[in-house]
Tab-separated table of C-alpha atoms in Angstrom:
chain	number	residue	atom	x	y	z
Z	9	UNK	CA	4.274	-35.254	65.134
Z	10	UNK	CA	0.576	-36.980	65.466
Z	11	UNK	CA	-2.427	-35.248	64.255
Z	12	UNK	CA	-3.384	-34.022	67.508
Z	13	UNK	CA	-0.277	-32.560	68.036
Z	14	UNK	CA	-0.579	-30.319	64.721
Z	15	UNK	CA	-4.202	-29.567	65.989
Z	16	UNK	CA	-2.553	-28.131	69.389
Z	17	UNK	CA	0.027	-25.931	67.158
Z	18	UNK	CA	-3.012	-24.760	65.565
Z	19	UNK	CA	-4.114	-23.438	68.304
Z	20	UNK	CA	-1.385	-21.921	69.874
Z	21	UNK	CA	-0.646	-20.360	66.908
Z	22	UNK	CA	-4.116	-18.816	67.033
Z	23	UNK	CA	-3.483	-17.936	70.400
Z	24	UNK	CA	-0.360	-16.119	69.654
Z	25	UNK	CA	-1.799	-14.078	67.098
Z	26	UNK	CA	-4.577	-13.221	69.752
Z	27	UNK	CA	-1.541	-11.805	72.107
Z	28	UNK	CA	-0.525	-9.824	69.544
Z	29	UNK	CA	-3.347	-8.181	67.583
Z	30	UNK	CA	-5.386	-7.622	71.006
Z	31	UNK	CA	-3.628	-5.300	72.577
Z	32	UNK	CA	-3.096	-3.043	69.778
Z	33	UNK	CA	-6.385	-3.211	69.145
Z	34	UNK	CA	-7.401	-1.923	72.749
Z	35	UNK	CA	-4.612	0.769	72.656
Z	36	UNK	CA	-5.329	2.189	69.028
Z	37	UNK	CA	-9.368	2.444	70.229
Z	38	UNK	CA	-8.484	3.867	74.005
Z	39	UNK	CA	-6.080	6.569	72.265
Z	40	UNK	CA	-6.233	7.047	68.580
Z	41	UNK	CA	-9.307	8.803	66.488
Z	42	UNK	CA	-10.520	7.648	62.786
Z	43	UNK	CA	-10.524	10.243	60.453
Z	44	UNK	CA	-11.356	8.163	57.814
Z	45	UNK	CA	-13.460	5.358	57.570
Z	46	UNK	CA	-14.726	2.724	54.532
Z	47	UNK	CA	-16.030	0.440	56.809
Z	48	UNK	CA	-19.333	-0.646	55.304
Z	49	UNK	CA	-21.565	-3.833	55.122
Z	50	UNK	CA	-18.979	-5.305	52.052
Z	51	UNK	CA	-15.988	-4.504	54.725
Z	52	UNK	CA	-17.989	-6.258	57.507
Z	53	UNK	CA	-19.301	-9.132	55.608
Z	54	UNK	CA	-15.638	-10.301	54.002
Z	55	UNK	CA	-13.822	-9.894	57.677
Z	56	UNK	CA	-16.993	-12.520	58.771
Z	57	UNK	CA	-15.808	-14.803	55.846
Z	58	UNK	CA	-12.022	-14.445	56.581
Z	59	UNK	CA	-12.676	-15.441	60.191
Z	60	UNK	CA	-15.064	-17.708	59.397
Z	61	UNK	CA	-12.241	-19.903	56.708
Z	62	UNK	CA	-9.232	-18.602	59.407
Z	63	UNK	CA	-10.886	-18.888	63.161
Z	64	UNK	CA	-14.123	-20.032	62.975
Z	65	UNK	CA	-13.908	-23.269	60.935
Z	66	UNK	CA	-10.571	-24.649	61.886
Z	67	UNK	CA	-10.650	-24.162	65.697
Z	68	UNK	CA	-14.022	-25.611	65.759
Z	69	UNK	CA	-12.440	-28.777	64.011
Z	70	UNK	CA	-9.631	-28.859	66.321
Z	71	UNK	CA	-11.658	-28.277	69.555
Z	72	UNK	CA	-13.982	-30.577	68.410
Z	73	UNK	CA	-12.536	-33.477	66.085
Z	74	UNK	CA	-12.786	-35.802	68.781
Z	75	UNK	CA	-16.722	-35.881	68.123
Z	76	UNK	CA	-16.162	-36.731	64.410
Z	77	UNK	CA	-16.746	-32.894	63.366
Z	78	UNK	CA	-14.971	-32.802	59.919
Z	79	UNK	CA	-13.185	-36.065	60.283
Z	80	UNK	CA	-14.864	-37.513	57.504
Z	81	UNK	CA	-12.456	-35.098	55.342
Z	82	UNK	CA	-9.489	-36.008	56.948
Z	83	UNK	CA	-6.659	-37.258	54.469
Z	84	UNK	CA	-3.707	-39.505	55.162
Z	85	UNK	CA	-1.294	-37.522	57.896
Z	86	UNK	CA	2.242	-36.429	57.206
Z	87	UNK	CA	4.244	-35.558	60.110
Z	88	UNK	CA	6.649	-33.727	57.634
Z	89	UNK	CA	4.052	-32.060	56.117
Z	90	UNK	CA	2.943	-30.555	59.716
Z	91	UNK	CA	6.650	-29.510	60.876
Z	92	UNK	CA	6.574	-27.318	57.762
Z	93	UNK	CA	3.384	-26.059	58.651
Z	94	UNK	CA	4.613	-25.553	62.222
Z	95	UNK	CA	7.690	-23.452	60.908
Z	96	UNK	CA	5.404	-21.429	58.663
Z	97	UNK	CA	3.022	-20.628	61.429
Z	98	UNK	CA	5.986	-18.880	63.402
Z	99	UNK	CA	7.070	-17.204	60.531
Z	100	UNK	CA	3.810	-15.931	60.448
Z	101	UNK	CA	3.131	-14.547	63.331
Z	102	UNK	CA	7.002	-12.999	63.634
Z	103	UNK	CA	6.055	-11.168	60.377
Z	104	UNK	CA	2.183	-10.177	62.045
Z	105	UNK	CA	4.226	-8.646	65.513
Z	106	UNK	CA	6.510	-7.012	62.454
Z	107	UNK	CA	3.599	-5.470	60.824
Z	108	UNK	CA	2.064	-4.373	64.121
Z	109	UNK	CA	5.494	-2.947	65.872
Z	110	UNK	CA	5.951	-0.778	62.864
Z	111	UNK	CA	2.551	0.701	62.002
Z	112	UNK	CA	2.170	1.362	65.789
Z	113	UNK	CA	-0.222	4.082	65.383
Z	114	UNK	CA	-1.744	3.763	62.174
Z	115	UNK	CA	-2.699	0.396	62.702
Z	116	UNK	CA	-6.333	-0.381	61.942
Z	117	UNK	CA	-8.215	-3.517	61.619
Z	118	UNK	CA	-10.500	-2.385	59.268
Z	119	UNK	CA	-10.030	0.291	56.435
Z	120	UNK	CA	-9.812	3.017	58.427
Z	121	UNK	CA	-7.402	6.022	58.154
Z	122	UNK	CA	-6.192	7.600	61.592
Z	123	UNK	CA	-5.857	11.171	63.084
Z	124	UNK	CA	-2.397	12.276	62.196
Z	125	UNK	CA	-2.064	8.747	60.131
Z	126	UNK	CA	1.819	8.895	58.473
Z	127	UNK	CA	2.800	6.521	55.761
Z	128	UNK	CA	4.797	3.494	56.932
Z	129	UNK	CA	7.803	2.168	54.437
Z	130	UNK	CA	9.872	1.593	57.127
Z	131	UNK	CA	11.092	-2.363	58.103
Z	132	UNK	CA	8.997	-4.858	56.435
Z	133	UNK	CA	6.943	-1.962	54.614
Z	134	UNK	CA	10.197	-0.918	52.547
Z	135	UNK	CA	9.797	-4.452	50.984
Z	136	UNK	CA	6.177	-4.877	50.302
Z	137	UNK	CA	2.833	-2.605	50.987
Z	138	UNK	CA	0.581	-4.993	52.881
Z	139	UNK	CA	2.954	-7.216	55.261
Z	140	UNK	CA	-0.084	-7.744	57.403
Z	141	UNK	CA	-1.917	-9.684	54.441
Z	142	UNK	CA	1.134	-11.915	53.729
Z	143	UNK	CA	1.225	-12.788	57.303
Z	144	UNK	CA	-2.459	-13.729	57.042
Z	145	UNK	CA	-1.305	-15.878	53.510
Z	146	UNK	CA	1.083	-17.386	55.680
Z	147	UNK	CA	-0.914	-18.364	58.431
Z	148	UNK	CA	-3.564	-20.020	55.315
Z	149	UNK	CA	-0.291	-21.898	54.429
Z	150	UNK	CA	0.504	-23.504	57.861
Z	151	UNK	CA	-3.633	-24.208	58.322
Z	152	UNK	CA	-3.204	-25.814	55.348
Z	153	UNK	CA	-0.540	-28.062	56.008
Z	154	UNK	CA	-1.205	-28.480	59.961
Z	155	UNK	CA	-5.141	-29.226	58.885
Z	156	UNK	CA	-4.716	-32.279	56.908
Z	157	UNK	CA	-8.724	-32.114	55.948
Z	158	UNK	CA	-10.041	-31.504	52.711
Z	159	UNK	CA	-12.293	-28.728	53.745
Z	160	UNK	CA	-10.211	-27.186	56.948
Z	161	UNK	CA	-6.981	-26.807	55.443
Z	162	UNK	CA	-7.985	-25.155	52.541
Z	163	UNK	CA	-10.776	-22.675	54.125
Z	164	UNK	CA	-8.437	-20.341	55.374
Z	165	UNK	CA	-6.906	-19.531	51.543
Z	166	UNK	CA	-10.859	-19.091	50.460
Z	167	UNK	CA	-12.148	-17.052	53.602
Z	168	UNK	CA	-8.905	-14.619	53.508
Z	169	UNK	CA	-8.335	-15.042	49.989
Z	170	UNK	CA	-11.946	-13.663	49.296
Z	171	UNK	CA	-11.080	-10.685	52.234
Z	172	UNK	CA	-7.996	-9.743	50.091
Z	173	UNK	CA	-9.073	-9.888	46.623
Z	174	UNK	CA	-11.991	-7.368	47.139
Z	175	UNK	CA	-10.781	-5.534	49.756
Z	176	UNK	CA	-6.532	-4.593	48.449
Z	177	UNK	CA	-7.582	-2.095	45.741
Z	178	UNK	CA	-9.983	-0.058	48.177
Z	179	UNK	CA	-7.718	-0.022	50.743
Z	180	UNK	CA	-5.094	1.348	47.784
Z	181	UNK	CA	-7.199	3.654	46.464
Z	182	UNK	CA	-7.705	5.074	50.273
Z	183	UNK	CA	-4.158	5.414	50.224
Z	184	UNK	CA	-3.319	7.167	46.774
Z	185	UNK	CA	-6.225	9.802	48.631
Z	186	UNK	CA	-4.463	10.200	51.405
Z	187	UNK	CA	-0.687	10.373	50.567
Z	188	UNK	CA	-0.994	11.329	46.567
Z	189	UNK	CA	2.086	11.428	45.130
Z	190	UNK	CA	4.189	9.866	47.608
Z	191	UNK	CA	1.898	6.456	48.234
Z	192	UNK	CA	2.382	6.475	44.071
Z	193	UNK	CA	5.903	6.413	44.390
Z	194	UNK	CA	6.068	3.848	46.953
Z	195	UNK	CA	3.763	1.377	44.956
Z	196	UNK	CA	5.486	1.769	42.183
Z	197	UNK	CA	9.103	0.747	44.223
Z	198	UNK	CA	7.053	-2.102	46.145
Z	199	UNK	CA	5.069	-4.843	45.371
Z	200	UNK	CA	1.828	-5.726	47.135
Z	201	UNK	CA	2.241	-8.964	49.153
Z	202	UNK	CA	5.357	-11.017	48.240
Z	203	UNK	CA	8.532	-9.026	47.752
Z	204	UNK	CA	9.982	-8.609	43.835
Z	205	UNK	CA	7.284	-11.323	42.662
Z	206	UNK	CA	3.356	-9.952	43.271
């Protein structure tokens, strides 16, 4: 494993999650209403950051590293430290197809609550309530050790980290509105993002 060769993972990674979040998004708008929507300029201004620290930032250092971009950052380079990183990009993006199999329909990118929305604790769901965000934790994981850079690697944690922390406990509280008693029941059986732990 060279450097380059993590950069490529990177990117096919990226890729991958692209071939699976893009067509569910263009089914879910061609064929499913919202009925309820939170989406305001908070919502739109933290998904900006978390692409930003997850997309923006890293692919630009990978697509462009060759002109110096960022390499000033760049840290000694473990191959073993990338395989790991390579394994826990797949694992994140077999968890994100997970997610998005089992929500089919009540998928949303945003916090958004669908016509006829049911509530999923099904599959991955019957272990922990957001699936989707540990997916995204993962993929800050394997950035972070594919990325060996100071400010790339870590920029994924901060821009989805930042999405997460102010976005969980509206996207809860849209829930508990929704489902009442029964989205109660299921937080209190499941934890948020990592299963028994948090």
């Amino acid at each position: 494993m060279t450097r380059l060769m993590a950069e490529i993972i990177f990117l096919i990674g990226v890729f991958g999650w692209g071939a699976i979040r893009i067509p569910h998004e263009v089914k879910n708008k061609r064929k499913n209403r919202i009925h309820v929507s939170a989406v305001d300029r908070q919502e739109r201004i933290l998904l900006l950051v978390s692409l930003t620290g997850l997309g923006i930032v890293p692919i630009a250092y990978c697509l462009l590293a060759r002109f110096g971009l960022l390499r000033f950052a760049d840290y000694g380079f473990s191959p073993f430290q990338a395989w790991i990183g390579a394994a826990v990009f797949a694992a994140a993006l077999a968890l994100f197809l997970a997610t998005h199999r089992q929500l089919g329909r009540n998928w949303s990118q945003t916090l958004e609550l669908r016509e006829g929305h049911t509530l999923v604790t099904h599959g991955v769901y019957r272990l922990v309530r957001h699936p989707m965000y540990t997916a995204f934790f993962l993929w800050a994981l394997a950035q972070l050790l594919l990325l060996q850079n100071w400010i790339v690697g870590p920029a994924g944690f901060i821009g989805f980290g930042l999405l997460y922390a102010f976005r969980v406990s509206r996207e809860e509280a849209m829930m508990h509105e929704a489902f009442g008693a029964d989205y109660a029941a299921y937080a209190a059986r499941t934890k948020r993002i990592v299963p028994y732990l948090y």
